[in-house]
Coordinates of C-alpha atoms and ligand atoms in Angstrom, one line a residue:
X219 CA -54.0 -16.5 -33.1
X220 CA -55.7 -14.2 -30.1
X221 CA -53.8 -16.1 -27.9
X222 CA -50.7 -15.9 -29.4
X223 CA -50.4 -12.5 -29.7
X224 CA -51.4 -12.2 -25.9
X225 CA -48.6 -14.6 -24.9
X226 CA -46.2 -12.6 -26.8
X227 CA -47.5 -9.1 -25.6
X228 CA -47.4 -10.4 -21.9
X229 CA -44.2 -11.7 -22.4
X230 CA -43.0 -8.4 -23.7
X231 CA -44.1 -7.1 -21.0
X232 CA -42.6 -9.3 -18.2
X233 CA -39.7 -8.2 -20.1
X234 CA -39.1 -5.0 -20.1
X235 CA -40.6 -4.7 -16.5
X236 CA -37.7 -6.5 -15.3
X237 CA -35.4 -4.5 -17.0
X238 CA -37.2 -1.1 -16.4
X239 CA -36.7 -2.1 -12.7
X240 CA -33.4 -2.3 -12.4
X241 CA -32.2 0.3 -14.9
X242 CA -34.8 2.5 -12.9
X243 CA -33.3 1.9 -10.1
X244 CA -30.2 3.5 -11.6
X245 CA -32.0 6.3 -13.4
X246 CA -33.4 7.1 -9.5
X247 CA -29.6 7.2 -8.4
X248 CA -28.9 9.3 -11.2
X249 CA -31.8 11.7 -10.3
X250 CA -31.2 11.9 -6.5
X251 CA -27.0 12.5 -7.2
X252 CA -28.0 15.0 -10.0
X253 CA -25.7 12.8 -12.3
X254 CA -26.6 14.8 -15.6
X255 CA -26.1 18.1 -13.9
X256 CA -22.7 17.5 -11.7
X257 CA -20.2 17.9 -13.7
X258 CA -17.2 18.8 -10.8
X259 CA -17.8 18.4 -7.3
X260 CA -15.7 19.5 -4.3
X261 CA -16.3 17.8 -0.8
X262 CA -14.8 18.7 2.3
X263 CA -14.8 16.9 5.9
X264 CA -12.6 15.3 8.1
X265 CA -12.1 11.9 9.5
X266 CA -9.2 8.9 9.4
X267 CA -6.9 7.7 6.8
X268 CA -5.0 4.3 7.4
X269 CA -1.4 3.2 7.0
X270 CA -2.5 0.2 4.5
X271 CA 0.3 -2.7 4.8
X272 CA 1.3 -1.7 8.0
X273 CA -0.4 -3.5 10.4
X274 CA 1.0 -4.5 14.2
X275 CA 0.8 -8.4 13.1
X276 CA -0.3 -9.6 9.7
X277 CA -4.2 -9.9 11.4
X278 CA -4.2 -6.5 13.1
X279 CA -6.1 -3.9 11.2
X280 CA -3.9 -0.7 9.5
X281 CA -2.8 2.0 11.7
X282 CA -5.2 4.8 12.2
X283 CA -3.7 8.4 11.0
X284 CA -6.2 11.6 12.1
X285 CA -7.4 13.7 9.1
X286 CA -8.2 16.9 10.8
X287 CA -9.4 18.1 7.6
X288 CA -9.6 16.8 3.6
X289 CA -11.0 18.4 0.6
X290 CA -12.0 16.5 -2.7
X291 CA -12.3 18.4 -6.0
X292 CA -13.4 15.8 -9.1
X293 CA -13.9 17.0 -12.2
X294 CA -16.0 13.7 -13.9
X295 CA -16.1 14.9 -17.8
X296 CA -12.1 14.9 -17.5
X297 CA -11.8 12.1 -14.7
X298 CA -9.9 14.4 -12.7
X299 CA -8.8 14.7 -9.0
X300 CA -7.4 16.6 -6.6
X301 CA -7.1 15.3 -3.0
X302 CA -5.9 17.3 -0.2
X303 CA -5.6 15.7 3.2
X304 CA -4.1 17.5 6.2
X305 CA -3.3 14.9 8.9
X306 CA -1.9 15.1 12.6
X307 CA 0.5 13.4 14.4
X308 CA 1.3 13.2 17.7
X309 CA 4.7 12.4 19.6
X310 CA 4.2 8.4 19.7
X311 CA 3.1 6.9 16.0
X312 CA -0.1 4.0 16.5
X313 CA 1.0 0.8 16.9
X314 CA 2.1 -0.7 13.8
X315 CA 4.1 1.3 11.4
X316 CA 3.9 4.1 8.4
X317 CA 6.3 6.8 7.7
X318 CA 7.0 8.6 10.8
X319 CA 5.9 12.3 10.9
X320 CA 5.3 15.0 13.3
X321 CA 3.0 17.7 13.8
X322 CA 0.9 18.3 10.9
X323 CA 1.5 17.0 7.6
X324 CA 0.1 18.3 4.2
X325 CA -0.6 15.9 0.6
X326 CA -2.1 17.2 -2.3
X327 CA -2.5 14.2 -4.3
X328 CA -3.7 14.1 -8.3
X329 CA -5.1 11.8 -10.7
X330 CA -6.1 12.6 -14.3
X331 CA -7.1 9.9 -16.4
X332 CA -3.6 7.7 -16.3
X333 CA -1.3 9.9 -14.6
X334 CA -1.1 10.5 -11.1
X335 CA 1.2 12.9 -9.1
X336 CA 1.7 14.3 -5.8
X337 CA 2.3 18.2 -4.7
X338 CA 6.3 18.3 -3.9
X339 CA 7.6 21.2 -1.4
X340 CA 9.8 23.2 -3.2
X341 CA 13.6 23.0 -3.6
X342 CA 15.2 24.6 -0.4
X343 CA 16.7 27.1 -3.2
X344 CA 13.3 28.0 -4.5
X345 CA 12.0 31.6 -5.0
X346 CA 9.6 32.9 -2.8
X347 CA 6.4 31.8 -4.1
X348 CA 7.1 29.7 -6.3
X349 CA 5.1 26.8 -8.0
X350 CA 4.7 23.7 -6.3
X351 CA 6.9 20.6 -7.5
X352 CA 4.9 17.8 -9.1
X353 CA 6.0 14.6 -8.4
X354 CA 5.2 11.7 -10.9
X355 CA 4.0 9.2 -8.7
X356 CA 2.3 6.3 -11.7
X357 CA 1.9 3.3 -9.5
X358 CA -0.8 5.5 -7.9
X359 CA -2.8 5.9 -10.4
X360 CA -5.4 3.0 -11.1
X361 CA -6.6 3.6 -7.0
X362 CA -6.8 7.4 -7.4
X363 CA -8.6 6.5 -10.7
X364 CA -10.9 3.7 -9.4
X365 CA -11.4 6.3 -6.0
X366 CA -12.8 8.8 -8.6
X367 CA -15.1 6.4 -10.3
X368 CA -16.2 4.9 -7.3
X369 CA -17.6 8.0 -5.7
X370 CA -21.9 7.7 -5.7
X371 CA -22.0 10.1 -8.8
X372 CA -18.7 8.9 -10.5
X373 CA -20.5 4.9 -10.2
X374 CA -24.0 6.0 -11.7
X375 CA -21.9 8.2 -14.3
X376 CA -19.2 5.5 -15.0
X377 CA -22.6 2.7 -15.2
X378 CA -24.4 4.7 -17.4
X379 CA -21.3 5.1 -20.2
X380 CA -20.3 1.5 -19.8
X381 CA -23.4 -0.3 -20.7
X382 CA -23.8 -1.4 -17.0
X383 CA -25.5 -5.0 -16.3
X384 CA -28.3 -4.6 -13.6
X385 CA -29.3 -8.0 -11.5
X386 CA -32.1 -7.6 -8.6
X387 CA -30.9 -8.6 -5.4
X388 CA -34.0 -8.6 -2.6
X389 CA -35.3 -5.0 -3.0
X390 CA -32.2 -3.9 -3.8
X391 CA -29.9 -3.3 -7.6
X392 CA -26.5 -5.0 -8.1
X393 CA -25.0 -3.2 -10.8
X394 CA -21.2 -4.4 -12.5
X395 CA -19.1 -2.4 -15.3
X396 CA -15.3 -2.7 -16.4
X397 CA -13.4 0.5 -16.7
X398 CA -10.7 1.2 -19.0
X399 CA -11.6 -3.0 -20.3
X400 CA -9.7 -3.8 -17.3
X401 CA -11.1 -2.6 -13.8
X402 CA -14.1 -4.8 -12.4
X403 CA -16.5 -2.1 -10.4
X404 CA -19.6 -3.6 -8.4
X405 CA -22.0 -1.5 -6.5
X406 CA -25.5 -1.9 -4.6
X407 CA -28.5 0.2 -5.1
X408 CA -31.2 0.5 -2.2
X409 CA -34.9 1.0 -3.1
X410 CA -34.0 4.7 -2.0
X411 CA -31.6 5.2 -4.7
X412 CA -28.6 5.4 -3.1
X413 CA -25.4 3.8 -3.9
X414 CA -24.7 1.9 -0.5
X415 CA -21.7 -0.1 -1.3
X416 CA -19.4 -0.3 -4.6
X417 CA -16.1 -2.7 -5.0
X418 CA -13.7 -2.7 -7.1
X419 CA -10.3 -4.6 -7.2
X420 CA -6.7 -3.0 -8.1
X421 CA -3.4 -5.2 -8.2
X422 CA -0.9 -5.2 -5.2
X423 CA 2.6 -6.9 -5.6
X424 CA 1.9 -8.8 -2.4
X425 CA -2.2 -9.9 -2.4
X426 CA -3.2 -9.4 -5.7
X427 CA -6.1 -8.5 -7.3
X428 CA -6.8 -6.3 -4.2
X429 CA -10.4 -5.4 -3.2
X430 CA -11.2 -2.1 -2.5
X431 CA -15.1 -1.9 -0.6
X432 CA -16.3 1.7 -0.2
X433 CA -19.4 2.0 1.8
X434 CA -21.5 5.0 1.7
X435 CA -24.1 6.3 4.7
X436 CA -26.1 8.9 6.2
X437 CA -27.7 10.2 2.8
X438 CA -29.0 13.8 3.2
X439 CA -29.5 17.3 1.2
X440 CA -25.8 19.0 0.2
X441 CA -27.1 21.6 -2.2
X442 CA -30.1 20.1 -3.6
X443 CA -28.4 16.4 -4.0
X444 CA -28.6 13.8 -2.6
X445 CA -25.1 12.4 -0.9
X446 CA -24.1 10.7 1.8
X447 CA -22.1 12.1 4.9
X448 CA -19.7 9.5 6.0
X449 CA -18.3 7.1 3.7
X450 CA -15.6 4.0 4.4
X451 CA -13.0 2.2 2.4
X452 CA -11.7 -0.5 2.9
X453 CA -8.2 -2.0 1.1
X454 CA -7.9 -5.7 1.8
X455 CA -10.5 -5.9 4.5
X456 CA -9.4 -3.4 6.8
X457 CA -10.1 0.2 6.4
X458 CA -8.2 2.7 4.4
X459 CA -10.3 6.0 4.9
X460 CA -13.2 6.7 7.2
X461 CA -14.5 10.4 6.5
X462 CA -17.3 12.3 7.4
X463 CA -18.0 14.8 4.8
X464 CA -19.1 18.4 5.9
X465 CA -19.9 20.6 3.1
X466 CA -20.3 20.2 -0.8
X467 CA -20.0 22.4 -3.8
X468 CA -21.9 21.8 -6.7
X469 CA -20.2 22.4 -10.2
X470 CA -16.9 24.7 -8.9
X471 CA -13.9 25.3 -11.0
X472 CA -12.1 22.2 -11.0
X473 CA -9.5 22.9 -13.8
X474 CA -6.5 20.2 -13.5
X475 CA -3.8 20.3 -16.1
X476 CA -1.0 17.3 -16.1
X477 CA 1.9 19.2 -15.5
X478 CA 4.7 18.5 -18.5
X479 CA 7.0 16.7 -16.1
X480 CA 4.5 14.0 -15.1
X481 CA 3.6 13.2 -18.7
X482 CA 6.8 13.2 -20.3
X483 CA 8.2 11.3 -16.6
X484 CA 9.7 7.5 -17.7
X485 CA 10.5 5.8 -14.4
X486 CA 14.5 5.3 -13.9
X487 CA 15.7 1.7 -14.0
X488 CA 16.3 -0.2 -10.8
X489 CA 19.4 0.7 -9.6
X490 CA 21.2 -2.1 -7.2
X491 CA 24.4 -0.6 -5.6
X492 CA 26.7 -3.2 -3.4
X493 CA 29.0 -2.2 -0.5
X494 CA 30.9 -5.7 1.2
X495 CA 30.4 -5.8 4.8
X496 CA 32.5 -8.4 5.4
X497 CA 33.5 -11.8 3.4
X498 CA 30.6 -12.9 1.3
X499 CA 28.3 -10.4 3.1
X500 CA 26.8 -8.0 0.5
X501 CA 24.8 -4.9 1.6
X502 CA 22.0 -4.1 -1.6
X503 CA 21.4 -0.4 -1.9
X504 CA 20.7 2.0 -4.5
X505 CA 16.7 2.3 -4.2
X506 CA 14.6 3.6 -1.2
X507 CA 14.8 0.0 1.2
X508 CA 18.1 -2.7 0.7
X509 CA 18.8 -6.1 1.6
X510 CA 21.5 -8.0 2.5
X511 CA 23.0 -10.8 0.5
X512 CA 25.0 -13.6 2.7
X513 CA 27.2 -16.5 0.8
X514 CA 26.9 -19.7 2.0
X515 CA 28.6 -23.1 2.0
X516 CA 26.7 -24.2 -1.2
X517 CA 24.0 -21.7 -1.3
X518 CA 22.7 -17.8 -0.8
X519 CA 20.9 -16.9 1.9
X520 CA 19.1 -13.2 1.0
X521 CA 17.6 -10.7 3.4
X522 CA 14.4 -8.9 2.4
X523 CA 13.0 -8.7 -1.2
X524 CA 11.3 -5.4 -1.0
X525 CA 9.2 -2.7 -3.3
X526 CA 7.7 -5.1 -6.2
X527 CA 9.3 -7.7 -8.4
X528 CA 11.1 -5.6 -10.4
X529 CA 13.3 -4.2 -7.1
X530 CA 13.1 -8.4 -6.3
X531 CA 13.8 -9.5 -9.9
X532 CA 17.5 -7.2 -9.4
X533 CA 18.2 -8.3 -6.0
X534 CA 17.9 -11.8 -6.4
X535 CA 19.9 -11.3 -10.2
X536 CA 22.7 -9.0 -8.2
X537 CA 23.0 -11.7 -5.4
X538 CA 23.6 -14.7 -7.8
X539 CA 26.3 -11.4 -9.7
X540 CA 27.9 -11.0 -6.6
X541 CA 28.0 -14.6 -5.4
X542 CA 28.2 -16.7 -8.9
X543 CA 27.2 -20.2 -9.1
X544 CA 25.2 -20.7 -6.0
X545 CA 21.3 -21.0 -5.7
X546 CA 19.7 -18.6 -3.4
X547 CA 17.8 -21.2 -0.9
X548 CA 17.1 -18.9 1.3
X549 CA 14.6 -15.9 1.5
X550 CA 14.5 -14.2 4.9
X551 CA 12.2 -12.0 5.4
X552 CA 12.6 -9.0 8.1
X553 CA 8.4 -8.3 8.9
X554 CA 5.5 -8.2 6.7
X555 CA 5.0 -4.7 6.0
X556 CA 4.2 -4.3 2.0
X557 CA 7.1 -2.1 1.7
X558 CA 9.6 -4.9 2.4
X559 CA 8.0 -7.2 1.8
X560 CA 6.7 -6.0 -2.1
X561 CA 9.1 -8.5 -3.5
X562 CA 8.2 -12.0 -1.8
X563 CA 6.2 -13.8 -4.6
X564 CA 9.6 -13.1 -6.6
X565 CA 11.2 -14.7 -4.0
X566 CA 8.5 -17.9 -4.2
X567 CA 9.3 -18.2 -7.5
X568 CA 12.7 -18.0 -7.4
X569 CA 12.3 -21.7 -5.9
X570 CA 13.9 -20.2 -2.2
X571 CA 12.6 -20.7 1.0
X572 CA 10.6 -18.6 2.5
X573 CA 11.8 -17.9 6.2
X574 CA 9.5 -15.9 8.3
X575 CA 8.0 -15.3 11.5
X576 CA 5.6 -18.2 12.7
X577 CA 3.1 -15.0 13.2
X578 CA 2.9 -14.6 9.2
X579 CA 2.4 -18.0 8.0
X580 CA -0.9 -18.4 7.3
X581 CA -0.4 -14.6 5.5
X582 CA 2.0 -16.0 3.2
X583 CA 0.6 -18.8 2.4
X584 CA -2.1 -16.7 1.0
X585 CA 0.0 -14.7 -0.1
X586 CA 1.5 -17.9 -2.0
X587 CA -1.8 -18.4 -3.9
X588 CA -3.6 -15.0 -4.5
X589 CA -5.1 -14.7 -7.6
X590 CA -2.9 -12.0 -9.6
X591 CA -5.2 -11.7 -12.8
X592 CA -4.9 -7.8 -13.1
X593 CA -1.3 -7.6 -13.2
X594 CA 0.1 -11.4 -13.5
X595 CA 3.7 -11.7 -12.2
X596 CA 6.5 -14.5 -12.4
X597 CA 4.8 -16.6 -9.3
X598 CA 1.4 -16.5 -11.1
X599 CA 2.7 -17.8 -14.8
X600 CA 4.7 -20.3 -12.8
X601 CA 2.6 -21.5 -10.2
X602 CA 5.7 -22.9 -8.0
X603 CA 4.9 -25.1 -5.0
X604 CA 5.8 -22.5 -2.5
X605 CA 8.6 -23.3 0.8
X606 CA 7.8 -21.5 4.0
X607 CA 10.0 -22.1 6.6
X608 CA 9.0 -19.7 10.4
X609 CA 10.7 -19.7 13.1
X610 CA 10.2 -18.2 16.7
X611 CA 11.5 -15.5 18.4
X612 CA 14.7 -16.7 17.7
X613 CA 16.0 -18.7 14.8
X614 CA 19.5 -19.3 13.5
X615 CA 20.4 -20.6 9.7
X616 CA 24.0 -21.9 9.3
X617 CA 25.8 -24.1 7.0
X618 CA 28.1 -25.4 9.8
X619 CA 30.4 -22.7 9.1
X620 CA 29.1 -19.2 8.6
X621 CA 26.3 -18.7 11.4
X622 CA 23.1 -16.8 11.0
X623 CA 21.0 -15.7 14.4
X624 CA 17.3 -14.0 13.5
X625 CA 15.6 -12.0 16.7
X626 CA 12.1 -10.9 17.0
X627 CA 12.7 -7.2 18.8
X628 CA 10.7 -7.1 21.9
X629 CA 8.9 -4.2 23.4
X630 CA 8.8 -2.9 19.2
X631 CA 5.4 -1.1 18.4
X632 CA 6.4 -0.8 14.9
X633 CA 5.5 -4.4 14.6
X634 CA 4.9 -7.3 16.1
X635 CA 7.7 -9.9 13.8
X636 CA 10.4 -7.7 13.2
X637 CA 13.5 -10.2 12.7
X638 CA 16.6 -8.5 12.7
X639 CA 19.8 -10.6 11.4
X640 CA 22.9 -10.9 13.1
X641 CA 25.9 -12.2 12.0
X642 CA 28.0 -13.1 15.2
X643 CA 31.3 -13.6 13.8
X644 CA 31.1 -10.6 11.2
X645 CA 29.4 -8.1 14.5
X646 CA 27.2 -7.1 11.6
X647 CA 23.4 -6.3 12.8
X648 CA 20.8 -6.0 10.0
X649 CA 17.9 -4.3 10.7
X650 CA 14.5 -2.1 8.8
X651 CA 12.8 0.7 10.5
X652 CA 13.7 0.8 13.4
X653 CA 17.0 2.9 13.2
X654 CA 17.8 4.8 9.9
X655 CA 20.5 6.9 10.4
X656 CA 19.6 10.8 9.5
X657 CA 21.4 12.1 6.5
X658 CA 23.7 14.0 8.8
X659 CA 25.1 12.4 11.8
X660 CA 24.7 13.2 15.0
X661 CA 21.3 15.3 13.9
X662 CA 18.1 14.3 16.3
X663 CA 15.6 12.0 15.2
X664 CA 11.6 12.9 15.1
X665 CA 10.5 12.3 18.2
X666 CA 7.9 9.5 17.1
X667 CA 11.3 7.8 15.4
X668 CA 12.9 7.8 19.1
X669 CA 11.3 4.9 20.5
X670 CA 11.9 2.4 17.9
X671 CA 15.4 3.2 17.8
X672 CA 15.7 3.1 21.8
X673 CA 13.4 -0.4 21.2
X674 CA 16.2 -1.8 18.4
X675 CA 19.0 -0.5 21.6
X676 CA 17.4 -2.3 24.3
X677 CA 17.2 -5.6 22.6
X678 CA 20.9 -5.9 21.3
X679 CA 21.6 -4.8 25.2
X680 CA 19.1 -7.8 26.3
X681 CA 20.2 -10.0 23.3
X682 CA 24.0 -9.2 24.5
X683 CA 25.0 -9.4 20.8
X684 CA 28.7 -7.9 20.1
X685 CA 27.4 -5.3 17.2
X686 CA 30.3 -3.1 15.2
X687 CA 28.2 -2.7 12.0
X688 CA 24.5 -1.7 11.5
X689 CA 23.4 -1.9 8.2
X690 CA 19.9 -0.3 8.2
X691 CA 17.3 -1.2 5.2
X692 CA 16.7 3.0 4.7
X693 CA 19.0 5.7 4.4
X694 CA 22.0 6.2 3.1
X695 CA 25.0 4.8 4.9
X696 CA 26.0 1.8 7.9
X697 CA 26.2 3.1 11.4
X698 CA 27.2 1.9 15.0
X699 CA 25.8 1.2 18.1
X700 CA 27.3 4.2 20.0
X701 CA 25.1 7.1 17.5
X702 CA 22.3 4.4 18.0
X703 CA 22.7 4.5 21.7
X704 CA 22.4 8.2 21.6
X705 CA 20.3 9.1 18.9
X706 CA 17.9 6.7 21.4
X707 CA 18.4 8.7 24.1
X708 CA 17.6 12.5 22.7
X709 CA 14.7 13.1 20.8
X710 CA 14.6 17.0 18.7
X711 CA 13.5 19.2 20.9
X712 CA 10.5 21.1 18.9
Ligands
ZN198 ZN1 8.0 -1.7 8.8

């Protein structure tokens, strides 16, 4: 009987030791961050943010953009964010791409719980002083959300109200939550208490269930906490932000309403315009990047599937409109920046061919068979054996009749694969990026958009192809070589 009941107490004990460890080391975080007294936190510092999907080549890491300054305000008990960056920009972009600016450029950005906005400028016809524009911006809001929780405070917070599992790991703590029953978070405990590392995992048309690392470093005292000084996040490997924080305010006035607009905001439907270039050549507009739609002998050949599948899903369905009774074979797509790219497990399962760039096959073939659990699309319910045909820096499809040449542009630093399509017999020259025609003709480019449009001039010249159309993938309307030619030639002059 003794020993019985000395078994049973030493077991007990065993027991909760090795549960008092590990939830201790989270009650130490908790202590050092000063969970139970933050409430809002602002953080300020400067740093890097990153052009995420728009690497050089499909293994180059994102572009860097300078952050000369950034200020965070969270407000944890209403999961809450505001997020001002101001970043710089030179006359020449990094290599790779990212929308082109100049100067100094200004984003507020906001999350609150399941809406997410961004600060608009006014109207041009605004009064003085008035209020900033919100602009609905919902596909942003599980990161901004998950960036929220996965700050050191908002993890030991978000651990503590979601009956957190706690694992050893050497001296260190592993602890795992799901937020909102859908969002997987992961972070690491030292034996100091700090949160080193947490990881998380949002979905991404193109690579799925995307993992999102944020490491934290350089712990010291910000007002009696503490917090670390630099922290880096990286989206898909590469890194997204790398900031060094400066100051912190403990428990400011961080009030965020969700303006009316952004909660009452239901996303317009995907809107496919078609202009005809030429006989059986279709020119996809209507959203904020097009396509092109070619007829074939027996088949479609389609040009760029970009956004997300539901911008892919009305492409490929205007096409087969457009062009009735023929299967679309044919996928090409122009480079493998996210934006144009959004579409291409649509494509996949569509049953086309993939035709790409021999720099972005192994990318698409993981592309092919990335787990999608978070948001599952068409590809991932049908699991399609997946065609990927590259070619080189010049390729050519044809069905004996109608010819279509691909180039890679040369001497590009937008990125490395950018095939352009040209239809010899049509002179019709598709092309993204590097040339969008301004609203108003003859009005100056940026001057970081001027050498990508003098690039795209300097390879039809080398290419010697006979061009009388160019249908860009942004903007609003074809153009010609001669207001390519020039708009290459004179940057704005401010
Ligand atoms: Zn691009």
């Amino acid at each position: 009987m003794r020993s019985y009941i000395a078994l049973a107490v030493f077991g007990f004990v065993v027991m909760t030791s090795g549960l008092s460890a590990q939830q201790g080391a989270l009650q130490t975080a908790a202590d050092k961050l000063g969970v139970a007294k933050v409430k809002t936190l602002q953080v300020t510092g400067s740093g890097a943010n990153f052009s995420v999907g728009q690497n050089y080549t499909s293994t180059d890491p994102w572009p860097r953009v300078e952050v000369k300054n950034f200020t965070a305000s969270i407000n944890y008990d209403t999961g809450s964010m505001r997020l001002e960056l101001l970043r710089t920009m030179g006359a020449v972009m990094p290599k790779g791409g990212g929308a082109p600016f100049y100067g100094e450029q200004r984003q507020v950005q906001f999350v609150s719980g399941n809406f997410a906005w961004n600060q608009a400028a006014p109207p041009p016809n605004a009064a003085a002083g008035a209020a900033p524009m919100a602009a609905p911006a919902p596909d942003a809001a599980p990161e901004r959300m998950l960036a929220l929780w996965a700050t050191p405070i908002g993890f030991v917070k978000g651990a503590m109200a979601n009956k957190a599992t706690t694992k050893a790991n050497g001296g260190k703590t592993d602890v795992s939550f799901t937020v909102g029953g859908k969002y997987k978070m992961e972070g690491t405990i030292n034996a100091q208490g700090q949160v080193e590392k947490v990881r998380t995992w949002f979905d991404q048309s193109i690579v799925g269930d995307m993992l999102v690392e944020t490491t934290y470093s350089g712990y010291k005292d910000f007002s009696g906490l503490q917090l670390p000084s630099h922290m880096v996040q990286t989206q898909d490997g590469y890194p997204a932000y790398d900031l060094t924080i400066s100051a912190v305010t403990v428990n400011p006035a961080v009030d965020i309403e969700v303006p009316q607009n952004v909660r009452n905001f239901q996303p317009a439907a995907v809107r496919i315009e078609s202009q005809k270039l030429a006989d059986g050549v279709y020119y996809l507009t209507g959203g904020t990047h097009h396509s092109l739609a070619i007829e074939m002998a027996d088949h479609i050949v389609v040009v760029d599937t970009p956004n997300n599948e539901a911008r892919a899903s009305a492409v490929l369905a205007k096409a087969k409109e457009l062009i009735p009774n023929k299967p679309i074979r044919f996928v090409v797509t122009s480079h493998h920046h996210w934006d144009h790219l959004g579409g291409i497990r649509t494509a996949m399962d569509e049953g086309a061919t993939i035709v790409t760039h021999q720099s972005n096959k192994a990318f698409l073939e993981r592309v092919a068979k990335t787990p999608h659990t978070i948001a599952p699309d068409r590809l991932a319910s049908s699991k399609k054996a997946v065609k990927i045909q590259t070619v080189g820096d010049d390729g050519r499809l044809t069905d004996g009749k109608r010819v279509i040449e691909l180039h890679r542009l040369q001497g590009y630093d937008h990125t490395g694969d950018m095939m352009v399509v040209y239809l010899p017999a049509e002179k019709i020259l598709g092309e993204p990026d590097a040339f969008t025609p301004p609203g108003q003709a003859g009005a100056p480019l940026i001057p970081p958009a001027v050498p990508s449009a003098k690039a795209l001039n300097d390879n039809i010249k080398r290419l010697k192809l006979n061009v009388e159309t160019i249908a860009p993938f942004h903007g609003n309307r074809t153009t010609t070589v001669a207001e390519l030619e020039k708009a290459a030639a004179s940057p704005a002059t401010n």
